Amino acid sequence: MALLKPILSHKLFPYGLALLLTLSVLGLHMLPSMDSMLNENNTRISHVFLKSQIDYHNELPPFARRPLTTFLMKGTSSIFNIKAGYSFIFINFSLLFLSAILLYQLSLLILSERKLALFNILAYYLSFSIVFAFFPPVFSYDEPLQYCLLFAALITWIRKRNLIFILLFTLAIISRETSLFLIPALWIFQPGKNEQIKPLGKQYLKTGLILLVPILVYAIYLSVFLHYNQLMDETSSEMASRYSCFLENFEDLKNSVESFTSLYLGLIVFLLFTIIRTLKLGINQVDRKFLYAFWLTAIINTPIVILTAFARETRLFALPMIFLWPVFSSLFKVSSFKWPKQWPINKLGSIILSLLTLINIWYSFFYYQKFSLSANTFYKEYLFIINLLLHLYFTAQFFPKTERAK
């Protein structure tokens, strides 16, 4: 309840809850006409399909070693005697709601301002991998739980509660092993810790030892789990076949466009925003650590996804956002934000913006759509809007209209 109190007592909470409920109701009415995990064969909720997804993740080696989400779904279905489809929806949307509360707490701990923390929740919920979490080919499954555990782990990391951090971060790795990719950034930049850290100092050694514990615990867990379930041979075969994903990601023009757009929506657009922001404005010590952690994790995670996974699953590229969402509002100075109409640009900027908008319209509504990658979804509209925001921000920062000297 301590986590919920600041949210529940905030004056904007009733409006936020009303908005969430409204969007949920609208979403349920839209599902029959849209391609989603929740409406196989044009029914609102396909319990058969969702149960098959739960069973699929419980049996296939790469998913079976991440049992936490499946355990929660099966446990909920058993305890409350409800169908698998309802259990799937309840657990996933509850975890998405809880992850936002934890993000709020993390943001408040870092930024000490409620308005900025609330805006971070908005940025989180409007990210492509969250908006379309249950639409193909995004298909989020373990990410909501992973995000909850990682946000909670970062809170304990900043508060220097090392034992609780080790427990939460270990559970995050078990939930989804990609959490391991955050460790280099946590060790090198130690985001959230305000003290100056000397290179090769005692603080680095202590942090390294703390971060080593979840790795060792996970290695022991994985070894025991695979041996107990007799999955060693299947896991070896699965790992050896992973590199075939790279060939499929770029085997033809359709897959190449799909892979590039997935990478762009999940990560590149945020990289561009932060690069433009860094080039034009100064960054404080706390934001800098999180931003550098975001970039480093992107450098580690992106090639691995492209080489060993299906790039069309946009959620896989979103892992570095764990470091960006908590400081997003501070990084872009939301408290003093000016609407695009207040961003005066010069003539050259207007020409460039016009050209970029034309390219944006062509790519989003004609080229991208002709591959049937955005049928029955709002992918192309989302792509157009986020491109437009990026172009406005780019021209406003690099082609400002200057006042003539009087």
mmCIF file of C-alpha atoms in Angstrom:
data_model
loop_
_atom_site.group_PDB
_atom_site.id
_atom_site.type_symbol
_atom_site.label_atom_id
_atom_site.label_comp_id
_atom_site.label_asym_id
_atom_site.label_seq_id
_atom_site.Cartn_x
_atom_site.Cartn_y
_atom_site.Cartn_z
ATOM 1 C CA MET A 1 0.000 0.000 0.000
ATOM 2 C CA ALA A 2 2.944 2.330 0.524
ATOM 3 C CA LEU A 3 3.622 2.138 -3.214
ATOM 4 C CA LEU A 4 -0.008 2.887 -4.086
ATOM 5 C CA LYS A 5 -0.588 5.769 -1.659
ATOM 6 C CA PRO A 6 1.146 8.554 -3.695
ATOM 7 C CA ILE A 7 -0.782 7.454 -6.796
ATOM 8 C CA LEU A 8 -4.183 7.089 -5.134
ATOM 9 C CA SER A 9 -3.876 10.424 -3.324
ATOM 10 C CA HIS A 10 -2.834 12.398 -6.397
ATOM 11 C CA LYS A 11 -5.504 14.761 -7.709
ATOM 12 C CA LEU A 12 -5.080 13.440 -11.272
ATOM 13 C CA PHE A 13 -5.609 9.798 -10.281
ATOM 14 C CA PRO A 14 -9.409 9.714 -10.889
ATOM 15 C CA TYR A 15 -8.923 11.164 -14.365
ATOM 16 C CA GLY A 16 -6.129 8.720 -15.160
ATOM 17 C CA LEU A 17 -8.210 5.781 -13.941
ATOM 18 C CA ALA A 18 -11.198 6.966 -15.974
ATOM 19 C CA LEU A 19 -8.995 7.250 -19.074
ATOM 20 C CA LEU A 20 -7.560 3.761 -18.517
ATOM 21 C CA LEU A 21 -11.030 2.242 -18.118
ATOM 22 C CA THR A 22 -12.327 4.092 -21.174
ATOM 23 C CA LEU A 23 -9.452 2.878 -23.320
ATOM 24 C CA SER A 24 -9.937 -0.665 -22.015
ATOM 25 C CA VAL A 25 -13.646 -0.643 -22.924
ATOM 26 C CA LEU A 26 -12.922 0.842 -26.339
ATOM 27 C CA GLY A 27 -10.213 -1.739 -26.863
ATOM 28 C CA LEU A 28 -12.584 -4.619 -26.110
ATOM 29 C CA HIS A 29 -15.082 -3.267 -28.634
ATOM 30 C CA MET A 30 -12.360 -2.815 -31.257
ATOM 31 C CA LEU A 31 -10.941 -6.327 -30.869
ATOM 32 C CA PRO A 32 -13.457 -8.100 -33.108
ATOM 33 C CA SER A 33 -12.358 -5.981 -36.096
ATOM 34 C CA MET A 34 -8.640 -6.006 -35.335
ATOM 35 C CA ASP A 35 -5.906 -8.614 -35.497
ATOM 36 C CA SER A 36 -4.982 -9.374 -31.907
ATOM 37 C CA MET A 37 -3.947 -12.148 -29.536
ATOM 38 C CA LEU A 38 -7.380 -11.792 -27.944
ATOM 39 C CA ASN A 39 -9.686 -12.321 -30.924
ATOM 40 C CA GLU A 40 -8.774 -15.475 -32.797
ATOM 41 C CA ASN A 41 -11.529 -16.356 -35.318
ATOM 42 C CA ASN A 42 -13.190 -12.966 -34.815
ATOM 43 C CA THR A 43 -14.406 -13.615 -31.263
ATOM 44 C CA ARG A 44 -13.708 -11.140 -28.530
ATOM 45 C CA ILE A 45 -11.773 -13.562 -26.351
ATOM 46 C CA SER A 46 -10.612 -16.914 -27.693
ATOM 47 C CA HIS A 47 -10.081 -19.065 -24.620
ATOM 48 C CA VAL A 48 -8.902 -21.950 -26.790
ATOM 49 C CA PHE A 49 -6.251 -19.814 -28.464
ATOM 50 C CA LEU A 50 -5.029 -18.203 -25.257
ATOM 51 C CA LYS A 51 -4.917 -21.529 -23.444
ATOM 52 C CA SER A 52 -2.816 -22.885 -26.325
ATOM 53 C CA GLN A 53 -0.446 -19.934 -25.847
ATOM 54 C CA ILE A 54 -0.066 -20.681 -22.133
ATOM 55 C CA ASP A 55 0.560 -24.374 -22.851
ATOM 56 C CA TYR A 56 2.953 -23.467 -25.664
ATOM 57 C CA HIS A 57 5.040 -21.334 -23.334
ATOM 58 C CA ASN A 58 4.992 -24.069 -20.728
ATOM 59 C CA GLU A 59 6.317 -26.766 -23.083
ATOM 60 C CA LEU A 60 8.713 -25.205 -25.601
ATOM 61 C CA PRO A 61 12.310 -25.017 -24.193
ATOM 62 C CA PRO A 62 13.050 -21.298 -24.800
ATOM 63 C CA PHE A 63 9.833 -20.354 -22.976
ATOM 64 C CA ALA A 64 9.645 -23.203 -20.468
ATOM 65 C CA ARG A 65 12.752 -21.911 -18.686
ATOM 66 C CA ARG A 66 10.801 -18.696 -17.959
ATOM 67 C CA PRO A 67 8.053 -20.209 -15.806
ATOM 68 C CA LEU A 68 6.999 -17.218 -13.703
ATOM 69 C CA THR A 69 4.316 -15.673 -15.943
ATOM 70 C CA THR A 70 2.899 -19.093 -16.800
ATOM 71 C CA PHE A 71 2.823 -19.979 -13.090
ATOM 72 C CA LEU A 72 0.844 -16.804 -12.306
ATOM 73 C CA MET A 73 -1.656 -17.463 -15.104
ATOM 74 C CA LYS A 74 -2.209 -21.123 -14.236
ATOM 75 C CA GLY A 75 -2.373 -20.292 -10.534
ATOM 76 C CA THR A 76 -4.990 -17.579 -11.119
ATOM 77 C CA SER A 77 -7.034 -19.870 -13.341
ATOM 78 C CA SER A 78 -6.914 -22.633 -10.729
ATOM 79 C CA ILE A 79 -7.546 -20.531 -7.605
ATOM 80 C CA PHE A 80 -10.461 -18.531 -9.034
ATOM 81 C CA ASN A 81 -11.703 -21.349 -11.288
ATOM 82 C CA ILE A 82 -11.766 -19.124 -14.379
ATOM 83 C CA LYS A 83 -10.977 -19.818 -18.026
ATOM 84 C CA ALA A 84 -7.434 -19.483 -19.341
ATOM 85 C CA GLY A 85 -8.370 -16.488 -21.495
ATOM 86 C CA TYR A 86 -9.582 -14.481 -18.510
ATOM 87 C CA SER A 87 -6.497 -15.494 -16.541
ATOM 88 C CA PHE A 88 -4.230 -14.363 -19.388
ATOM 89 C CA ILE A 89 -5.927 -10.976 -19.610
ATOM 90 C CA PHE A 90 -6.126 -10.428 -15.851
ATOM 91 C CA ILE A 91 -2.457 -11.233 -15.199
ATOM 92 C CA ASN A 92 -1.033 -9.295 -18.148
ATOM 93 C CA PHE A 93 -3.075 -6.141 -17.681
ATOM 94 C CA SER A 94 -2.597 -6.220 -13.904
ATOM 95 C CA LEU A 95 1.166 -6.461 -14.413
ATOM 96 C CA LEU A 96 1.109 -3.614 -16.934
ATOM 97 C CA PHE A 97 -0.774 -1.485 -14.404
ATOM 98 C CA LEU A 98 1.611 -2.462 -11.589
ATOM 99 C CA SER A 99 4.647 -1.752 -13.786
ATOM 100 C CA ALA A 100 3.384 1.801 -14.316
ATOM 101 C CA ILE A 101 3.018 2.309 -10.550
ATOM 102 C CA LEU A 102 6.560 1.040 -10.019
ATOM 103 C CA LEU A 103 7.816 3.295 -12.825
ATOM 104 C CA TYR A 104 6.083 6.204 -11.080
ATOM 105 C CA GLN A 105 7.840 5.367 -7.810
ATOM 106 C CA LEU A 106 11.184 4.990 -9.577
ATOM 107 C CA SER A 107 10.730 8.296 -11.423
ATOM 108 C CA LEU A 108 9.706 10.065 -8.222
ATOM 109 C CA LEU A 109 12.789 8.686 -6.475
ATOM 110 C CA ILE A 110 15.043 10.003 -9.260
ATOM 111 C CA LEU A 111 13.324 13.257 -10.240
ATOM 112 C CA SER A 112 11.456 14.239 -7.024
ATOM 113 C CA GLU A 113 8.576 15.768 -8.997
ATOM 114 C CA ARG A 114 5.158 14.183 -9.415
ATOM 115 C CA LYS A 115 4.332 15.887 -12.695
ATOM 116 C CA LEU A 116 7.467 14.475 -14.320
ATOM 117 C CA ALA A 117 6.818 11.032 -12.833
ATOM 118 C CA LEU A 118 3.265 11.007 -14.209
ATOM 119 C CA PHE A 119 4.498 12.047 -17.646
ATOM 120 C CA ASN A 120 6.933 9.121 -17.614
ATOM 121 C CA ILE A 121 3.954 6.796 -17.188
ATOM 122 C CA LEU A 122 2.380 8.397 -20.260
ATOM 123 C CA ALA A 123 5.596 7.952 -22.270
ATOM 124 C CA TYR A 124 5.738 4.325 -21.114
ATOM 125 C CA TYR A 125 2.156 3.510 -22.066
ATOM 126 C CA LEU A 126 2.468 5.261 -25.435
ATOM 127 C CA SER A 127 5.606 3.346 -26.456
ATOM 128 C CA PHE A 128 4.944 1.084 -29.443
ATOM 129 C CA SER A 129 5.804 -2.144 -27.633
ATOM 130 C CA ILE A 130 3.262 -1.317 -24.899
ATOM 131 C CA VAL A 131 0.450 0.122 -27.042
ATOM 132 C CA PHE A 132 0.553 -2.915 -29.332
ATOM 133 C CA ALA A 133 1.771 -5.409 -26.733
ATOM 134 C CA PHE A 134 -0.754 -8.094 -27.685
ATOM 135 C CA PHE A 135 -0.949 -7.510 -31.416
ATOM 136 C CA PRO A 136 1.031 -9.569 -33.940
ATOM 137 C CA PRO A 137 3.879 -9.731 -34.418
ATOM 138 C CA VAL A 138 4.709 -8.016 -31.087
ATOM 139 C CA PHE A 139 3.060 -10.680 -28.905
ATOM 140 C CA SER A 140 4.274 -9.686 -25.433
ATOM 141 C CA TYR A 141 4.124 -12.466 -22.873
ATOM 142 C CA ASP A 142 6.832 -12.243 -20.200
ATOM 143 C CA GLU A 143 7.644 -8.538 -20.606
ATOM 144 C CA PRO A 144 4.998 -7.097 -18.214
ATOM 145 C CA LEU A 145 6.367 -9.199 -15.339
ATOM 146 C CA GLN A 146 9.963 -8.491 -16.391
ATOM 147 C CA TYR A 147 9.289 -4.733 -16.366
ATOM 148 C CA CYS A 148 7.685 -4.930 -12.911
ATOM 149 C CA LEU A 149 10.675 -6.771 -11.481
ATOM 150 C CA LEU A 150 13.241 -4.526 -13.183
ATOM 151 C CA PHE A 151 11.578 -1.279 -12.068
ATOM 152 C CA ALA A 152 11.311 -2.654 -8.517
ATOM 153 C CA ALA A 153 14.946 -3.807 -8.669
ATOM 154 C CA LEU A 154 16.098 -0.333 -9.770
ATOM 155 C CA ILE A 155 14.216 1.230 -6.839
ATOM 156 C CA THR A 156 16.107 -1.000 -4.401
ATOM 157 C CA TRP A 157 19.333 -0.390 -6.352
ATOM 158 C CA ILE A 158 19.050 3.360 -5.813
ATOM 159 C CA ARG A 159 18.092 2.917 -2.155
ATOM 160 C CA LYS A 160 21.129 0.604 -1.708
ATOM 161 C CA ARG A 161 19.076 -2.326 -0.434
ATOM 162 C CA ASN A 162 21.418 -4.834 -1.972
ATOM 163 C CA LEU A 163 19.861 -8.089 -0.757
ATOM 164 C CA ILE A 164 16.384 -7.131 -2.009
ATOM 165 C CA PHE A 165 17.935 -5.914 -5.287
ATOM 166 C CA ILE A 166 19.680 -9.271 -5.776
ATOM 167 C CA LEU A 167 16.401 -11.126 -5.170
ATOM 168 C CA LEU A 168 14.358 -8.930 -7.529
ATOM 169 C CA PHE A 169 16.976 -8.820 -10.263
ATOM 170 C CA THR A 170 17.419 -12.602 -10.115
ATOM 171 C CA LEU A 171 13.652 -13.021 -10.525
ATOM 172 C CA ALA A 172 13.768 -10.569 -13.457
ATOM 173 C CA ILE A 173 16.419 -12.723 -15.145
ATOM 174 C CA ILE A 174 14.358 -15.879 -14.538
ATOM 175 C CA SER A 175 11.317 -14.053 -15.900
ATOM 176 C CA ARG A 176 13.260 -13.225 -19.050
ATOM 177 C CA GLU A 177 16.982 -13.860 -19.407
ATOM 178 C CA THR A 178 17.510 -10.725 -21.514
ATOM 179 C CA SER A 179 17.605 -8.852 -18.180
ATOM 180 C CA LEU A 180 21.266 -9.948 -18.102
ATOM 181 C CA PHE A 181 21.985 -7.391 -20.845
ATOM 182 C CA LEU A 182 21.365 -4.574 -18.328
ATOM 183 C CA ILE A 183 24.269 -5.635 -16.123
ATOM 184 C CA PRO A 184 27.136 -3.924 -18.046
ATOM 185 C CA ALA A 185 25.334 -0.558 -17.913
ATOM 186 C CA LEU A 186 24.472 -1.016 -14.232
ATOM 187 C CA TRP A 187 28.104 -1.756 -13.438
ATOM 188 C CA ILE A 188 29.791 0.902 -15.606
ATOM 189 C CA PHE A 189 27.434 3.865 -15.110
ATOM 190 C CA GLN A 190 25.613 2.878 -11.899
ATOM 191 C CA PRO A 191 22.558 5.002 -12.820
ATOM 192 C CA GLY A 192 20.613 6.523 -9.980
ATOM 193 C CA LYS A 193 23.571 6.727 -7.605
ATOM 194 C CA ASN A 194 24.566 10.357 -7.261
ATOM 195 C CA GLU A 195 28.009 9.913 -5.780
ATOM 196 C CA GLN A 196 31.070 10.356 -7.960
ATOM 197 C CA ILE A 197 32.552 6.953 -8.756
ATOM 198 C CA LYS A 198 36.268 6.741 -9.409
ATOM 199 C CA PRO A 199 37.422 4.419 -12.213
ATOM 200 C CA LEU A 200 38.607 1.045 -10.876
ATOM 201 C CA GLY A 201 37.702 2.175 -7.355
ATOM 202 C CA LYS A 202 36.296 0.127 -4.494
ATOM 203 C CA GLN A 203 32.751 1.095 -5.483
ATOM 204 C CA TYR A 204 33.172 -0.652 -8.846
ATOM 205 C CA LEU A 205 34.449 -3.793 -7.154
ATOM 206 C CA LYS A 206 31.551 -3.825 -4.672
ATOM 207 C CA THR A 207 28.988 -3.230 -7.414
ATOM 208 C CA GLY A 208 30.549 -5.931 -9.568
ATOM 209 C CA LEU A 209 30.237 -8.458 -6.747
ATOM 210 C CA ILE A 210 26.597 -7.496 -6.149
ATOM 211 C CA LEU A 211 25.775 -7.916 -9.835
ATOM 212 C CA LEU A 212 27.649 -11.197 -10.026
ATOM 213 C CA VAL A 213 25.327 -12.882 -7.520
ATOM 214 C CA PRO A 214 22.178 -12.864 -9.748
ATOM 215 C CA ILE A 215 24.259 -14.276 -12.618
ATOM 216 C CA LEU A 216 25.502 -17.170 -10.475
ATOM 217 C CA VAL A 217 22.062 -17.865 -8.998
ATOM 218 C CA TYR A 218 20.492 -17.870 -12.468
ATOM 219 C CA ALA A 219 23.205 -20.202 -13.803
ATOM 220 C CA ILE A 220 22.469 -22.655 -10.976
ATOM 221 C CA TYR A 221 18.710 -22.342 -11.505
ATOM 222 C CA LEU A 222 19.019 -22.900 -15.262
ATOM 223 C CA SER A 223 21.262 -25.926 -14.870
ATOM 224 C CA VAL A 224 18.936 -27.551 -12.310
ATOM 225 C CA PHE A 225 15.811 -26.676 -14.313
ATOM 226 C CA LEU A 226 17.113 -28.087 -17.599
ATOM 227 C CA HIS A 227 18.430 -31.271 -16.006
ATOM 228 C CA TYR A 228 15.281 -31.854 -13.935
ATOM 229 C CA ASN A 229 13.016 -31.375 -16.978
ATOM 230 C CA GLN A 230 15.400 -33.222 -19.327
ATOM 231 C CA LEU A 231 15.638 -30.250 -21.676
ATOM 232 C CA MET A 232 19.414 -30.127 -22.177
ATOM 233 C CA ASP A 233 19.415 -31.670 -25.666
ATOM 234 C CA GLU A 234 16.409 -29.655 -26.852
ATOM 235 C CA THR A 235 17.929 -26.456 -25.493
ATOM 236 C CA SER A 236 21.242 -27.148 -27.259
ATOM 237 C CA SER A 237 19.413 -27.716 -30.551
ATOM 238 C CA GLU A 238 17.335 -24.601 -30.042
ATOM 239 C CA MET A 239 20.392 -22.428 -29.337
ATOM 240 C CA ALA A 240 22.194 -23.821 -32.403
ATOM 241 C CA SER A 241 19.230 -22.949 -34.627
ATOM 242 C CA ARG A 242 18.912 -19.405 -33.313
ATOM 243 C CA TYR A 243 21.165 -17.937 -35.993
ATOM 244 C CA SER A 244 18.722 -18.954 -38.717
ATOM 245 C CA CYS A 245 16.557 -16.082 -37.442
ATOM 246 C CA PHE A 246 19.008 -13.594 -38.962
ATOM 247 C CA LEU A 247 18.500 -15.089 -42.419
ATOM 248 C CA GLU A 248 14.730 -14.957 -42.028
ATOM 249 C CA ASN A 249 14.839 -11.346 -40.825
ATOM 250 C CA PHE A 250 16.292 -10.276 -44.176
ATOM 251 C CA GLU A 251 15.404 -13.125 -46.552
ATOM 252 C CA ASP A 252 13.277 -10.904 -48.814
ATOM 253 C CA LEU A 253 12.118 -7.309 -49.183
ATOM 254 C CA LYS A 254 8.969 -7.821 -47.098
ATOM 255 C CA ASN A 255 10.885 -9.253 -44.140
ATOM 256 C CA SER A 256 13.600 -6.604 -44.458
ATOM 257 C CA VAL A 257 11.080 -3.742 -44.356
ATOM 258 C CA GLU A 258 9.278 -5.394 -41.456
ATOM 259 C CA SER A 259 12.534 -5.904 -39.524
ATOM 260 C CA PHE A 260 13.764 -2.356 -40.120
ATOM 261 C CA THR A 261 10.431 -0.771 -39.161
ATOM 262 C CA SER A 262 10.253 -2.920 -36.040
ATOM 263 C CA LEU A 263 13.745 -1.816 -35.003
ATOM 264 C CA TYR A 264 12.889 1.790 -35.810
ATOM 265 C CA LEU A 265 9.653 1.865 -33.803
ATOM 266 C CA GLY A 266 11.078 -0.056 -30.876
ATOM 267 C CA LEU A 267 14.399 1.725 -30.522
ATOM 268 C CA ILE A 268 15.874 3.892 -33.298
ATOM 269 C CA VAL A 269 13.331 6.685 -32.984
ATOM 270 C CA PHE A 270 14.202 7.056 -29.278
ATOM 271 C CA LEU A 271 17.908 6.956 -30.083
ATOM 272 C CA LEU A 272 17.384 9.809 -32.551
ATOM 273 C CA PHE A 273 15.386 11.850 -30.028
ATOM 274 C CA THR A 274 18.072 11.444 -27.354
ATOM 275 C CA ILE A 275 20.940 12.161 -29.754
ATOM 276 C CA ILE A 276 19.276 15.391 -30.940
ATOM 277 C CA ARG A 277 18.567 16.317 -27.327
ATOM 278 C CA THR A 278 22.175 15.672 -26.284
ATOM 279 C CA LEU A 279 23.659 17.643 -29.154
ATOM 280 C CA LYS A 280 21.569 20.731 -28.406
ATOM 281 C CA LEU A 281 21.124 20.895 -24.632
ATOM 282 C CA GLY A 282 23.105 20.135 -21.512
ATOM 283 C CA ILE A 283 22.374 17.097 -19.367
ATOM 284 C CA ASN A 284 22.590 16.810 -15.605
ATOM 285 C CA GLN A 285 24.554 14.108 -13.796
ATOM 286 C CA VAL A 286 21.598 11.798 -13.056
ATOM 287 C CA ASP A 287 20.096 11.988 -16.549
ATOM 288 C CA ARG A 288 23.522 11.416 -18.096
ATOM 289 C CA LYS A 289 24.011 8.121 -16.265
ATOM 290 C CA PHE A 290 20.621 6.801 -17.345
ATOM 291 C CA LEU A 291 21.096 8.032 -20.913
ATOM 292 C CA TYR A 292 24.503 6.394 -21.240
ATOM 293 C CA ALA A 293 23.074 3.199 -19.724
ATOM 294 C CA PHE A 294 20.291 3.323 -22.342
ATOM 295 C CA TRP A 295 22.765 3.709 -25.207
ATOM 296 C CA LEU A 296 25.116 0.977 -23.971
ATOM 297 C CA THR A 297 22.269 -1.503 -23.468
ATOM 298 C CA ALA A 298 20.997 -0.695 -26.973
ATOM 299 C CA ILE A 299 24.467 -1.441 -28.390
ATOM 300 C CA ILE A 300 24.497 -4.808 -26.594
ATOM 301 C CA ASN A 301 20.880 -5.861 -27.087
ATOM 302 C CA THR A 302 20.220 -4.844 -30.705
ATOM 303 C CA PRO A 303 22.772 -7.043 -32.540
ATOM 304 C CA ILE A 304 21.826 -10.036 -30.384
ATOM 305 C CA VAL A 305 18.143 -9.618 -31.262
ATOM 306 C CA ILE A 306 18.864 -9.242 -34.980
ATOM 307 C CA LEU A 307 21.158 -12.294 -35.023
ATOM 308 C CA THR A 308 19.238 -14.673 -32.764
ATOM 309 C CA ALA A 309 15.550 -13.653 -32.755
ATOM 310 C CA PHE A 310 12.771 -12.509 -35.055
ATOM 311 C CA ALA A 311 13.225 -8.756 -35.471
ATOM 312 C CA ARG A 312 9.527 -8.275 -36.250
ATOM 313 C CA GLU A 313 8.833 -8.846 -32.535
ATOM 314 C CA THR A 314 9.339 -5.183 -31.665
ATOM 315 C CA ARG A 315 9.207 -5.745 -27.903
ATOM 316 C CA LEU A 316 12.662 -7.360 -28.079
ATOM 317 C CA PHE A 317 14.271 -4.042 -29.030
ATOM 318 C CA ALA A 318 12.569 -2.173 -26.169
ATOM 319 C CA LEU A 319 14.715 -3.567 -23.327
ATOM 320 C CA PRO A 320 17.098 -0.521 -23.215
ATOM 321 C CA MET A 321 14.040 1.661 -22.570
ATOM 322 C CA ILE A 322 14.174 0.448 -18.964
ATOM 323 C CA PHE A 323 16.824 3.149 -18.462
ATOM 324 C CA LEU A 324 15.093 5.828 -20.540
ATOM 325 C CA TRP A 325 11.503 5.718 -19.248
ATOM 326 C CA PRO A 326 12.435 6.806 -15.654
ATOM 327 C CA VAL A 327 14.123 10.030 -16.867
ATOM 328 C CA PHE A 328 12.227 10.677 -20.101
ATOM 329 C CA SER A 329 10.318 13.732 -18.858
ATOM 330 C CA SER A 330 13.416 15.262 -17.242
ATOM 331 C CA LEU A 331 15.573 14.632 -20.282
ATOM 332 C CA PHE A 332 13.161 16.493 -22.554
ATOM 333 C CA LYS A 333 12.333 19.161 -19.963
ATOM 334 C CA VAL A 334 8.596 18.418 -19.991
ATOM 335 C CA SER A 335 7.955 20.930 -17.189
ATOM 336 C CA SER A 336 8.936 23.746 -19.570
ATOM 337 C CA PHE A 337 7.726 22.016 -22.734
ATOM 338 C CA LYS A 338 6.489 24.159 -25.611
ATOM 339 C CA TRP A 339 3.919 22.884 -28.073
ATOM 340 C CA PRO A 340 5.107 22.489 -31.689
ATOM 341 C CA LYS A 341 3.211 25.625 -32.761
ATOM 342 C CA GLN A 342 5.526 27.559 -30.429
ATOM 343 C CA TRP A 343 8.608 26.127 -32.146
ATOM 344 C CA PRO A 344 9.339 28.766 -34.810
ATOM 345 C CA ILE A 345 11.545 27.446 -37.620
ATOM 346 C CA ASN A 346 13.283 29.302 -40.430
ATOM 347 C CA LYS A 347 12.601 28.928 -44.168
ATOM 348 C CA LEU A 348 15.160 26.174 -44.667
ATOM 349 C CA GLY A 349 13.675 24.294 -41.719
ATOM 350 C CA SER A 350 10.180 24.652 -43.241
ATOM 351 C CA ILE A 351 11.379 23.180 -46.532
ATOM 352 C CA ILE A 352 13.123 20.291 -44.784
ATOM 353 C CA LEU A 353 10.065 19.638 -42.594
ATOM 354 C CA SER A 354 7.819 19.588 -45.681
ATOM 355 C CA LEU A 355 10.080 17.118 -47.474
ATOM 356 C CA LEU A 356 10.336 14.888 -44.402
ATOM 357 C CA THR A 357 6.550 14.944 -44.020
ATOM 358 C CA LEU A 358 6.036 13.908 -47.646
ATOM 359 C CA ILE A 359 8.512 11.039 -47.196
ATOM 360 C CA ASN A 360 6.740 10.141 -43.969
ATOM 361 C CA ILE A 361 3.337 9.984 -45.710
ATOM 362 C CA TRP A 362 4.746 7.883 -48.560
ATOM 363 C CA TYR A 363 6.511 5.399 -46.304
ATOM 364 C CA SER A 364 3.798 5.080 -43.644
ATOM 365 C CA PHE A 365 0.668 4.956 -45.796
ATOM 366 C CA PHE A 366 1.902 3.586 -49.109
ATOM 367 C CA TYR A 367 5.229 1.738 -49.052
ATOM 368 C CA TYR A 368 4.949 0.175 -45.585
ATOM 369 C CA GLN A 369 1.287 -0.670 -46.028
ATOM 370 C CA LYS A 370 1.686 -2.411 -49.408
ATOM 371 C CA PHE A 371 3.477 -5.286 -47.669
ATOM 372 C CA SER A 372 0.346 -5.878 -45.554
ATOM 373 C CA LEU A 373 2.387 -5.335 -42.409
ATOM 374 C CA SER A 374 -0.166 -2.990 -40.880
ATOM 375 C CA ALA A 375 -3.463 -4.527 -41.964
ATOM 376 C CA ASN A 376 -6.207 -4.330 -39.316
ATOM 377 C CA THR A 377 -3.972 -2.395 -36.939
ATOM 378 C CA PHE A 378 -2.977 1.215 -36.331
ATOM 379 C CA TYR A 379 0.722 0.579 -37.007
ATOM 380 C CA LYS A 380 0.936 2.925 -39.981
ATOM 381 C CA GLU A 381 -0.866 5.719 -38.122
ATOM 382 C CA TYR A 382 1.416 5.298 -35.123
ATOM 383 C CA LEU A 383 4.468 5.299 -37.404
ATOM 384 C CA PHE A 384 3.308 8.501 -39.098
ATOM 385 C CA ILE A 385 2.618 10.338 -35.819
ATOM 386 C CA ILE A 386 5.904 9.414 -34.154
ATOM 387 C CA ASN A 387 7.823 10.361 -37.314
ATOM 388 C CA LEU A 388 6.028 13.706 -37.417
ATOM 389 C CA LEU A 389 6.957 14.431 -33.795
ATOM 390 C CA LEU A 390 10.570 13.516 -34.507
ATOM 391 C CA HIS A 391 10.680 15.771 -37.577
ATOM 392 C CA LEU A 392 9.134 18.677 -35.674
ATOM 393 C CA TYR A 393 11.633 18.269 -32.856
ATOM 394 C CA PHE A 394 14.547 17.970 -35.289
ATOM 395 C CA THR A 395 13.698 21.107 -37.293
ATOM 396 C CA ALA A 396 12.866 23.125 -34.157
ATOM 397 C CA GLN A 397 16.254 22.284 -32.614
ATOM 398 C CA PHE A 398 18.482 22.716 -35.672
ATOM 399 C CA PHE A 399 16.600 25.310 -37.764
ATOM 400 C CA PRO A 400 15.157 27.820 -35.296
ATOM 401 C CA LYS A 401 13.808 31.118 -36.504
ATOM 402 C CA THR A 402 15.888 33.931 -35.061
ATOM 403 C CA GLU A 403 14.538 37.386 -34.280
ATOM 404 C CA ARG A 404 15.936 40.186 -36.375
ATOM 405 C CA ALA A 405 18.031 42.687 -34.472
ATOM 406 C CA LYS A 406 16.217 45.956 -34.076
#
